[in-house]
Short mmCIF file of C-alpha atoms in Angstrom, two decimals:
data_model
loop_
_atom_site.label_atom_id
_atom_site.label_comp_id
_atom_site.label_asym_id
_atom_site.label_seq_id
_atom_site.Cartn_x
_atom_site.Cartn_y
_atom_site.Cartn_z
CA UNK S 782 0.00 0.00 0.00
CA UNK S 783 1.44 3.51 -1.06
CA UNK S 784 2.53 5.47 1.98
CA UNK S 785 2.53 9.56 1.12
CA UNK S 786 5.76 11.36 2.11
CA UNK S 787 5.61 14.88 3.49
CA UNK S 788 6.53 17.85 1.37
CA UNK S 789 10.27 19.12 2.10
CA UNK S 790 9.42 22.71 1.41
CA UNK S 791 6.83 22.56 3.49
CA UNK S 792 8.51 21.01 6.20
CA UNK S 793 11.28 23.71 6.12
CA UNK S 794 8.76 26.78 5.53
CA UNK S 795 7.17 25.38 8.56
CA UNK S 796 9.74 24.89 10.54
CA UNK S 797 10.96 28.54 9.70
CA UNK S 798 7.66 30.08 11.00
CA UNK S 799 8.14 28.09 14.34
CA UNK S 800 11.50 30.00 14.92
CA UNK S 801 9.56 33.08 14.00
CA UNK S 802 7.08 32.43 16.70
CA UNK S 803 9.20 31.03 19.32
CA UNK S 804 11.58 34.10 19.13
CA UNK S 805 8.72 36.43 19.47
CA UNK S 806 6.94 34.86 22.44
CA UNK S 807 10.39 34.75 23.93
CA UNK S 808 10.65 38.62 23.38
CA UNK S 809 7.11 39.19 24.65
CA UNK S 810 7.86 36.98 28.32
CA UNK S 811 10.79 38.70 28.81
CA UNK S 812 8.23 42.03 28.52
CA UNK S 813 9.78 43.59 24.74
CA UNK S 814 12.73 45.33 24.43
CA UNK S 815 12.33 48.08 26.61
CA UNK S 816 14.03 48.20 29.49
CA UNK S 817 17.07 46.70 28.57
CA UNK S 818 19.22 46.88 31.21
CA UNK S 819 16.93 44.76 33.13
CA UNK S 820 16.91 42.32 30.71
CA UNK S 821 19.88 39.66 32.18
CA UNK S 822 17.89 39.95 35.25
CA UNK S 823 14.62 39.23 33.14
CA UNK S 824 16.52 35.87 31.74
CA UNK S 825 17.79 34.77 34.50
CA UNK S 826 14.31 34.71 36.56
CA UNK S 827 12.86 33.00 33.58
CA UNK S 828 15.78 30.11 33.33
CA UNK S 829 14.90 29.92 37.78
CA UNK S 830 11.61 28.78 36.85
CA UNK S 831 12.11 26.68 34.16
CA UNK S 832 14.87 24.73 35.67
CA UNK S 833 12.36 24.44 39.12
CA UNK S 834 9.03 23.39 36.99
CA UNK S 835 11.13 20.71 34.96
CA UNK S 836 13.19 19.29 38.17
CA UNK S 837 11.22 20.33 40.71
CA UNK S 838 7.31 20.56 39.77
CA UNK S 839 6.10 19.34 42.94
CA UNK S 840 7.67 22.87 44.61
CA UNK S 841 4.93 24.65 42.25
CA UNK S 842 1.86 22.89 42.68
CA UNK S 843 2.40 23.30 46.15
CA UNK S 844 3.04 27.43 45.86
CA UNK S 845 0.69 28.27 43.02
CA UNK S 846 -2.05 30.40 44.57
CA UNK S 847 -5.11 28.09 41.94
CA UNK S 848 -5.49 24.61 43.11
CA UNK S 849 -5.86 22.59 39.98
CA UNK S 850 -7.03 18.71 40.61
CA UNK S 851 -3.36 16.76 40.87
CA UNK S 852 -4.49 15.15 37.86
CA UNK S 853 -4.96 17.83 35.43
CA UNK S 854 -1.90 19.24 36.83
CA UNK S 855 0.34 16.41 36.43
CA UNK S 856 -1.30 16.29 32.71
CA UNK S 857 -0.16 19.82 32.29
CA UNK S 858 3.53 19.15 33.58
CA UNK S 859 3.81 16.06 31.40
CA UNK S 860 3.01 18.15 27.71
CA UNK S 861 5.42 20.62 28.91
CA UNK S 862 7.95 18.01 29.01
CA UNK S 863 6.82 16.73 25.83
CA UNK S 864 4.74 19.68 23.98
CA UNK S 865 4.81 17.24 21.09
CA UNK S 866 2.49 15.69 22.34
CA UNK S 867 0.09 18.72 23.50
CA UNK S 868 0.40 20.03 19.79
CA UNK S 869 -0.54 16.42 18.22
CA UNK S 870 -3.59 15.96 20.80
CA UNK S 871 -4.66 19.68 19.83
CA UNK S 872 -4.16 19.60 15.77
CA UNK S 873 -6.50 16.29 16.08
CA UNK S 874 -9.43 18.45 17.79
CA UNK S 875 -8.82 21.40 15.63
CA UNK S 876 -7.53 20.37 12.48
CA UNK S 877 -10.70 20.91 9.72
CA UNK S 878 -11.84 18.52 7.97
CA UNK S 879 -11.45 20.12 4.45
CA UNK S 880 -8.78 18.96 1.62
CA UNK S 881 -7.62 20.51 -1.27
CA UNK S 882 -8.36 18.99 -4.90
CA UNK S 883 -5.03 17.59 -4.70
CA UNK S 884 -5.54 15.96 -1.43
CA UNK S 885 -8.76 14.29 -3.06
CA UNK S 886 -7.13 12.97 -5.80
CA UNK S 887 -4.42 11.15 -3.82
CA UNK S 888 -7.24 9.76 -1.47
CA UNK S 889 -8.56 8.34 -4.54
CA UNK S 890 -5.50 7.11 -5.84
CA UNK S 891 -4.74 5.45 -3.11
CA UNK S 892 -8.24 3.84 -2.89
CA UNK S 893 -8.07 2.59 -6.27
CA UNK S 894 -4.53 1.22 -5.74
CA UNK S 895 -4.87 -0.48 -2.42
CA UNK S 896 -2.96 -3.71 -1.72
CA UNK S 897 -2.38 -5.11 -5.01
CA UNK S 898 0.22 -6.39 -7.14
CA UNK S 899 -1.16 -7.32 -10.49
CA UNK S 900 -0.24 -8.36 -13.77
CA UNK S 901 -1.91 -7.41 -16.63
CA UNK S 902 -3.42 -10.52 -19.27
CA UNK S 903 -6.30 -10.74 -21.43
CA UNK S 904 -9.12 -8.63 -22.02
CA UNK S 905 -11.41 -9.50 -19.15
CA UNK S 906 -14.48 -9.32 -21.73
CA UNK S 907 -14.26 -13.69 -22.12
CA UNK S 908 -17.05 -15.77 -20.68
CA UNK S 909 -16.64 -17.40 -17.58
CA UNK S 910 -17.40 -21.59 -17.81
CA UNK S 911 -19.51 -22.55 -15.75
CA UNK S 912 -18.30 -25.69 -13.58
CA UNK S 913 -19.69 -28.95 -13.76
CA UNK S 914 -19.42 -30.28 -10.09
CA UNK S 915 -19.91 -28.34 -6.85
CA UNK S 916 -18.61 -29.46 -3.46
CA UNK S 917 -20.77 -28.14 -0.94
CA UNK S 918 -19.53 -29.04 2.37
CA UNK S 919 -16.41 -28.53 4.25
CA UNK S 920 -16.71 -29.83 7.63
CA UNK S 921 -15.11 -27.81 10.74
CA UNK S 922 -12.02 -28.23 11.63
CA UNK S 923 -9.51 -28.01 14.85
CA UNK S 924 -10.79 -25.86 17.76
CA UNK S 925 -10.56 -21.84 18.22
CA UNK S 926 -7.23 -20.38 19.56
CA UNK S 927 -8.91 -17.63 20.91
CA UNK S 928 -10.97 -16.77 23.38
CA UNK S 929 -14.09 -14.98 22.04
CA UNK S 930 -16.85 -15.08 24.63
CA UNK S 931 -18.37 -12.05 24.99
CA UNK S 932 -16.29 -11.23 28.39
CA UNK S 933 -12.94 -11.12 26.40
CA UNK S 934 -14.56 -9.15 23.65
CA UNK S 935 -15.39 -6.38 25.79
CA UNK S 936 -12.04 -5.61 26.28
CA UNK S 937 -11.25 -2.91 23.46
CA UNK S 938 -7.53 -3.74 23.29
CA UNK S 939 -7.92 -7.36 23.40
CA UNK S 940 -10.48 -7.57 20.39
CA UNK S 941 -8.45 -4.53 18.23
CA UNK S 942 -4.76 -6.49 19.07
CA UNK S 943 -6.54 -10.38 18.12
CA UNK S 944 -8.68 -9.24 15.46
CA UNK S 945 -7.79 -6.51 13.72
CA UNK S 946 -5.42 -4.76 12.03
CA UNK S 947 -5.62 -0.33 11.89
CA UNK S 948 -3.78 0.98 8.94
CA UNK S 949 -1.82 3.90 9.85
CA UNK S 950 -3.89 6.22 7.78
CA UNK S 951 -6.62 5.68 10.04
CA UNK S 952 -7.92 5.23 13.77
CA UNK S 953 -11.07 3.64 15.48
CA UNK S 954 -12.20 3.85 19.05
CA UNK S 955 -14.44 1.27 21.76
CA UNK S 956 -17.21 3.42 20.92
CA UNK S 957 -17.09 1.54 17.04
CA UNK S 958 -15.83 -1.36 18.04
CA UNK S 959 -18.31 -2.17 20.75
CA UNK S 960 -18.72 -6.04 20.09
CA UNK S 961 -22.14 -6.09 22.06
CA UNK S 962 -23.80 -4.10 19.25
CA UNK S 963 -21.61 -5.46 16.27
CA UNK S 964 -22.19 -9.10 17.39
CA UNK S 965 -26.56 -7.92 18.28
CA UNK S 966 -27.05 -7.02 14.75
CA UNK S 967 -28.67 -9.67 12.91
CA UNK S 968 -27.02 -10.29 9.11
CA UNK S 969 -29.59 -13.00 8.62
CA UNK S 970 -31.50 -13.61 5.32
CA UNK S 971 -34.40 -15.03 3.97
CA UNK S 972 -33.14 -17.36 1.13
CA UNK S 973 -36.98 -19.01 0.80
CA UNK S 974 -38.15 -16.50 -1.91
CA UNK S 975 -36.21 -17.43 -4.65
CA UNK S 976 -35.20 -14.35 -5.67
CA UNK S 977 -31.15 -13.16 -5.26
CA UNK S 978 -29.92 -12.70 -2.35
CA UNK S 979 -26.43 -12.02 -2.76
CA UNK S 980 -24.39 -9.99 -5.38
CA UNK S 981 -20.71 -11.00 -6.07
CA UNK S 982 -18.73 -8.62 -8.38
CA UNK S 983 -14.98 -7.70 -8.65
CA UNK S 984 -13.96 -4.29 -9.13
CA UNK S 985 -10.43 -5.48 -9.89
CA UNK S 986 -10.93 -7.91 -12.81
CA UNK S 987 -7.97 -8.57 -13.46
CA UNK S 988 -6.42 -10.17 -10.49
CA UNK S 989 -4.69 -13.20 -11.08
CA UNK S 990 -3.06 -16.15 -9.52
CA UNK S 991 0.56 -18.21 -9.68
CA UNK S 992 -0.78 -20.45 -12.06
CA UNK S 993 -3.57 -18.59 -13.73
CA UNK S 994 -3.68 -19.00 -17.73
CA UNK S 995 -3.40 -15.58 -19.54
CA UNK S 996 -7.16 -14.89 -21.45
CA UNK S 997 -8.76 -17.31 -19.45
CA UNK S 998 -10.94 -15.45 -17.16
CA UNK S 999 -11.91 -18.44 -15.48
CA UNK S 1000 -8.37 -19.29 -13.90
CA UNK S 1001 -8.42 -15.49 -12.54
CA UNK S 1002 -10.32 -13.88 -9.61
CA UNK S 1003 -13.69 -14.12 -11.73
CA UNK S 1004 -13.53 -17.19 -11.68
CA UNK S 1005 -13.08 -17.59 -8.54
CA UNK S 1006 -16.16 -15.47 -7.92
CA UNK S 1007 -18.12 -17.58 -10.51
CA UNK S 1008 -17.32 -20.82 -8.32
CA UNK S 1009 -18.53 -19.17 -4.75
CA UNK S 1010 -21.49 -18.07 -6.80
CA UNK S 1011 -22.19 -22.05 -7.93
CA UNK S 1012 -21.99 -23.01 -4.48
CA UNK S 1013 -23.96 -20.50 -2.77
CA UNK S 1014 -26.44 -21.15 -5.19
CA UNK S 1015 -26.15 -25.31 -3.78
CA UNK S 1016 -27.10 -23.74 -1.01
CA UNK S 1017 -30.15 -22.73 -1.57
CA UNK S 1018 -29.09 -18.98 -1.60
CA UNK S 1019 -29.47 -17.05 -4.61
CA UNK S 1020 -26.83 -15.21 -5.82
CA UNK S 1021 -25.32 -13.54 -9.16
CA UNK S 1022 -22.53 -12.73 -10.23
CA UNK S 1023 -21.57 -9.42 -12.35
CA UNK S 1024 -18.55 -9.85 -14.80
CA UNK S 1025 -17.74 -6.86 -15.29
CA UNK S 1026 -14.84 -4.87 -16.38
CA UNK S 1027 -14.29 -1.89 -14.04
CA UNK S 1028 -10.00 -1.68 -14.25
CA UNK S 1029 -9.00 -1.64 -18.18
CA UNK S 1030 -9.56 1.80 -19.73
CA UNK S 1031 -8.88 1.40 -23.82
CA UNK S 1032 -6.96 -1.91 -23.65
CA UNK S 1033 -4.92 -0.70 -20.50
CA UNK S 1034 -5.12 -1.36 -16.85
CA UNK S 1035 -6.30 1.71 -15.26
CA UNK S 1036 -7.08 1.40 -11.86
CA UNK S 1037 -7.87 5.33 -10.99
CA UNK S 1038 -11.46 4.93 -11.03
CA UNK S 1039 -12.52 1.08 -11.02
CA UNK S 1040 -14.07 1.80 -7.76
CA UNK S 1041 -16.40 4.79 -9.21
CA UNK S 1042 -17.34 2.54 -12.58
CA UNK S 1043 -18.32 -0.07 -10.45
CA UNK S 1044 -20.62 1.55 -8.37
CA UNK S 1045 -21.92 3.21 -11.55
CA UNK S 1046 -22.73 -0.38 -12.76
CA UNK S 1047 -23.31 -2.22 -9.57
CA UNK S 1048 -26.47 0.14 -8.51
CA UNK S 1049 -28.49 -0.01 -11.80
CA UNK S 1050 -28.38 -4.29 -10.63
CA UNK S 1051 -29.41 -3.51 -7.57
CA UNK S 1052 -32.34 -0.93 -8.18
CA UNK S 1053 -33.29 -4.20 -10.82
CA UNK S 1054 -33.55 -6.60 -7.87
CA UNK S 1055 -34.43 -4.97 -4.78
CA UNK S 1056 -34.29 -8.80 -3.31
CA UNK S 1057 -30.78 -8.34 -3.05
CA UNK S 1058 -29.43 -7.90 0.84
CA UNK S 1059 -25.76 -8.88 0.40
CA UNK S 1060 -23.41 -7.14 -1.44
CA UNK S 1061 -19.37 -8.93 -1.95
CA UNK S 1062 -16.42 -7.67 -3.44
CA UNK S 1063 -14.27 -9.99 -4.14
CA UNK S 1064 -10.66 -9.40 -4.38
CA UNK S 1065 -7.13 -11.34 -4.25
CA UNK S 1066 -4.40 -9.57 -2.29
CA UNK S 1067 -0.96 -8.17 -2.98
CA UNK S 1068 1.70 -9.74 -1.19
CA UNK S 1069 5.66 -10.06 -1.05
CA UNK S 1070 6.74 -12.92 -3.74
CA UNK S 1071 8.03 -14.75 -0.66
CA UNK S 1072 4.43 -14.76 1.17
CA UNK S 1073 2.57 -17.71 0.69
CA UNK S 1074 -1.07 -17.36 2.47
CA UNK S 1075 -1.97 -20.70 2.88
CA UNK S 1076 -3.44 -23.06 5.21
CA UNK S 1077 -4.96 -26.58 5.19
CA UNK S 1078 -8.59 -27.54 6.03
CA UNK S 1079 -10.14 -30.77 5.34
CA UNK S 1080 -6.54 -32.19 3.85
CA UNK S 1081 -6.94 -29.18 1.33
CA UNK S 1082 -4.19 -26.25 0.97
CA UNK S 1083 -7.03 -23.52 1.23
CA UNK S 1084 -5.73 -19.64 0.65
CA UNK S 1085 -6.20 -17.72 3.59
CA UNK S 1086 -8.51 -14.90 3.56
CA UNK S 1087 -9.12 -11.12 4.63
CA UNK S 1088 -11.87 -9.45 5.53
CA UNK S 1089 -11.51 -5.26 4.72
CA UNK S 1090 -13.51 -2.36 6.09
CA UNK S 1091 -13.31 1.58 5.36
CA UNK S 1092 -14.24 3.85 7.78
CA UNK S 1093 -14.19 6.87 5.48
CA UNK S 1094 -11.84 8.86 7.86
CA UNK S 1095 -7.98 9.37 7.69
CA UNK S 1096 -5.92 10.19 11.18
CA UNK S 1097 -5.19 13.60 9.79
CA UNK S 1098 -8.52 14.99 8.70
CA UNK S 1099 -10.99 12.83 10.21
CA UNK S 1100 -14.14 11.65 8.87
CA UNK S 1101 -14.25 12.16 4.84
CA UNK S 1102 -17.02 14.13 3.98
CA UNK S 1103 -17.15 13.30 0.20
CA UNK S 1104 -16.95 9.51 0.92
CA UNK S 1105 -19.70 8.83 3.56
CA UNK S 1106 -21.05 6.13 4.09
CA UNK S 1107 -24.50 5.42 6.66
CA UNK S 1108 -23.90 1.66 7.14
CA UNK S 1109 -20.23 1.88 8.62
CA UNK S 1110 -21.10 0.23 11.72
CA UNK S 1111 -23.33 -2.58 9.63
CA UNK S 1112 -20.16 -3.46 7.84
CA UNK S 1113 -18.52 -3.21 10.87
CA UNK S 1114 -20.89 -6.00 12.12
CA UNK S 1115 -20.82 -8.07 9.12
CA UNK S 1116 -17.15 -8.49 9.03
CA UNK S 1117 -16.60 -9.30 12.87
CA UNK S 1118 -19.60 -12.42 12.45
CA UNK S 1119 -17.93 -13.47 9.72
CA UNK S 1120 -14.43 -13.73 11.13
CA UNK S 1121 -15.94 -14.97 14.32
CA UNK S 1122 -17.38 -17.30 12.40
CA UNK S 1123 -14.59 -18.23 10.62
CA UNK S 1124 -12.34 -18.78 13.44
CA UNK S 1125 -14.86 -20.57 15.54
CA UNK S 1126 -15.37 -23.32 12.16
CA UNK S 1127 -11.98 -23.02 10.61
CA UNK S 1128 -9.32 -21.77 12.60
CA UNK S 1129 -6.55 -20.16 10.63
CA UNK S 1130 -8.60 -19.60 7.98
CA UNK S 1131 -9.18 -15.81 8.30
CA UNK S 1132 -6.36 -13.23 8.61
CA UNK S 1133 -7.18 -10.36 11.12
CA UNK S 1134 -9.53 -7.75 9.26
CA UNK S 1135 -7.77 -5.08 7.87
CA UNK S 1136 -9.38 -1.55 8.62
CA UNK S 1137 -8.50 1.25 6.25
CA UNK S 1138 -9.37 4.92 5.81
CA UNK S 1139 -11.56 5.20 2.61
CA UNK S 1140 -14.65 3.38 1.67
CA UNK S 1141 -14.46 1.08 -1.52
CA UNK S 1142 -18.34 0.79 -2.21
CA UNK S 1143 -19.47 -0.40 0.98
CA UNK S 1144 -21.69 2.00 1.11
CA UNK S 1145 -23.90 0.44 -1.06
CA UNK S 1146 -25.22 -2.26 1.55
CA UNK S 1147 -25.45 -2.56 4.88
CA UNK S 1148 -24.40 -6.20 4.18
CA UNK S 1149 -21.29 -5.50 2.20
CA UNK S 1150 -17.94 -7.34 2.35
CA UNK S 1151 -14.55 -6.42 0.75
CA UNK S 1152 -13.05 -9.88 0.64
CA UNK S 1153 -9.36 -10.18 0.18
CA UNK S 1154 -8.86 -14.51 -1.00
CA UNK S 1155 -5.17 -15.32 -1.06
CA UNK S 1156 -2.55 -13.54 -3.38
CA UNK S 1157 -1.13 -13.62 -6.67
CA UNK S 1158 1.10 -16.60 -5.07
CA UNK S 1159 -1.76 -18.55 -4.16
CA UNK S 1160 -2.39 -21.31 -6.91
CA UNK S 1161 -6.42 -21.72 -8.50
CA UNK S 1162 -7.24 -24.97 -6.65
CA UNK S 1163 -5.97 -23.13 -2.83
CA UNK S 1164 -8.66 -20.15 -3.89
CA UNK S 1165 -11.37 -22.76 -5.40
CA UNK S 1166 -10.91 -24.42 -1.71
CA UNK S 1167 -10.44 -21.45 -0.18
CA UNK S 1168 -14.47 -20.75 -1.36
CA UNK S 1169 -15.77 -24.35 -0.22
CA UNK S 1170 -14.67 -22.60 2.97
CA UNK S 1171 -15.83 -19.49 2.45
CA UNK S 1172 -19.34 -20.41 0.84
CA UNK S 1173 -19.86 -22.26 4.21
CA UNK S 1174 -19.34 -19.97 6.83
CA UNK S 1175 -21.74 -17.04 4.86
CA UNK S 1176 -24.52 -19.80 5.14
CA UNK S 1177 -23.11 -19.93 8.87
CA UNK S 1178 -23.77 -16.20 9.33
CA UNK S 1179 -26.62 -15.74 6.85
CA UNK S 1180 -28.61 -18.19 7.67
CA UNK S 1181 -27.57 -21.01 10.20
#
């Protein structure tokens, strides 16, 4: 994932101005420049009480005529010893939320860029085939490593340190992550009408594996999403699958706005079947050559998987006005069943979910999943057992 670097003229310009205004508050405590005879005296009485309230701050709080509460106080004496810390804790309050057109675009960049390695074959525009056999059920396996009763979950930094991982660019507090609502809200679905269900599309189309065949889309991540389609569909859960191109622009990978032409494309499907309560993006990861994600479950080698949220806010600038999205909590919920889920049928399975700044259409369901399924070293038969897997623990949450 890209990481911005901070502009050097900036920095410097900056760090000019905080001479500037250092040098001038200095000036003003030692009263201006009149008076200058008075002003070694001036120094000196300002050097006393800056040497006593770093070495000796207990001598103060006792002397100082306003009684502050020893807490607040010992607050106070700790930013002065590190007014880092003051000035970070005060730019996050005060900082506005506004970014310049530049700022948006690199948001959006890095959106549309997130987490993958890929290599570009084929058009994307080939049918998919549709497979003859379906295996349906993989049964659990092993026992849970972790604790996840309710109890343990309650404890912020136990469930953010064992199930998730933050992405610098962001930040999320208990008040999010409070596993008594997440875990209350029901994801279940009613798969008795007939009518779909579930909606499995890929805004990168073009995500491949080790041993994927160059123009055949089936041996890519459509595939992929074609086979968890056939087996939800065993299930007794309706679901489509779009097949859509959203990341080649004129022959060329172009990934700058695959997340905006899918959502241009994915809504006119939903507004045509209004039946539709679960919304999955399905994705393969981008990993070091050296990084194999793989597991084994029911004597398979099964790719690991990720679940992904965006919270539409970035550490800097907070929430993101111009990506919002109402069902943040929902996915929120979604995610944590399913990789409760997952780790309670098939331990190992599920990588901690990654939580990122931006939003990547989940907006368009309160039921939406990013799904992240293996890597480009992952073979095709690890990701077609990786959905067995997968297939079963969404009828786990959806409708067991």
């Amino acid at each position: 994932m890209r990481k911005w670097m901070p502009d050097r003229a900036k920095m410097e310009k900056n760090g000019f101005l905080t001479i500037l205004c250092v040098f001038g508050m200095f000036i003003l405590l030692l009263g201006g420049t009149q008076n200058a005879a008075s002003l070694p005296y001036r120094l000196q009485r300002v050097m006393l009480h800056s040497a006593q309230r770093m070495f000796l701050p207990g001598t103060l709080y006792e002397d100082s005529e306003i009684k502050k509460p020893a807490a607040t106080w010992i607050t106070e004496q700790v930013f002065f010893w590190f007014p880092l810390g003051e000035y970070l804790e005060s730019r996050s309050i005060y900082e506005g939320n506004v970014e310049d057109e530049e700022t948006i675009a690199r948001i959006l960049e890095s959106q549309a860029d997130d987490g993958h390695l890929v290599e570009v074959t084929g058009d994307g525009t080939a049918e998919v085939p549709v497979q003859e056999t379906v295996e349906n059920i993989v049964p659990p396996t092993g026992q849970p490593v972790l604790d996840m009763s309710i109890e343990k979950l309650r404890d912020f930094d136990y469930l953010l340190s064992n199930f998730y991982i933050v992405d610098s660019t962001t930040m999320i507090g208990p008040e999010q992550l409070n596993p008594d609502d997440l875990l209350n809200r029901s994801m279940k679905i009613d798969p008795g009408t007939g009518e779909p269900k579930i909606l499995i599309f890929h805004t990168h189309s073009q995500e491949e594996f080790a041993d994927s065949i160059p123009g055949d889309p089936s041996t890519s991540i459509v595939g992929i999403g074609e086979y968890l389609t056939q087996l939800l569909n065993a299930k007794g859960i309706p679901t489509i699958h779009d097949v859509g191109v959203y990341d080649i622009i004129n022959g060329q990978l172009d990934r700058s706005n695959a997340y905006e032409n899918a959502e241009a494309s994915i809504r006119p499907i939903l507004e045509a079947n209004p039946s539709i309560e679960v919304v999955i993006d399905l994705h393969r990861d981008g990993v070091a050559e050296g990084t194999h994600l793989v597991t084994e479950i029911g004597g398979k080698p099964t790719a690991k998987i990720m679940y992904f949220n965006g919270l539409s806010r970035t550490r800097a600038n907070g929430d993101i006005d111009y990506l919002y999205n109402p069902y943040i909590q929902d996915n929120l919920a979604f995610s944590l069943q399913m990789q409760i889920a997952s780790e309670t049928l098939y331990p190992g399975f599920a990588r901690r979910i990654y939580l990122r700044g931006y939003r990547y259409n989940l907006h368009l369901m309160p039921k939406s999943l990013l799904i992240e399924a293996g890597a480009q070293t992952n073979t095709v038969e690890e990701m077609r057992n990786a959905m067995e897997v997968l297939a079963e623990t969404l009828h786990h949450v959806l409708i067991g």
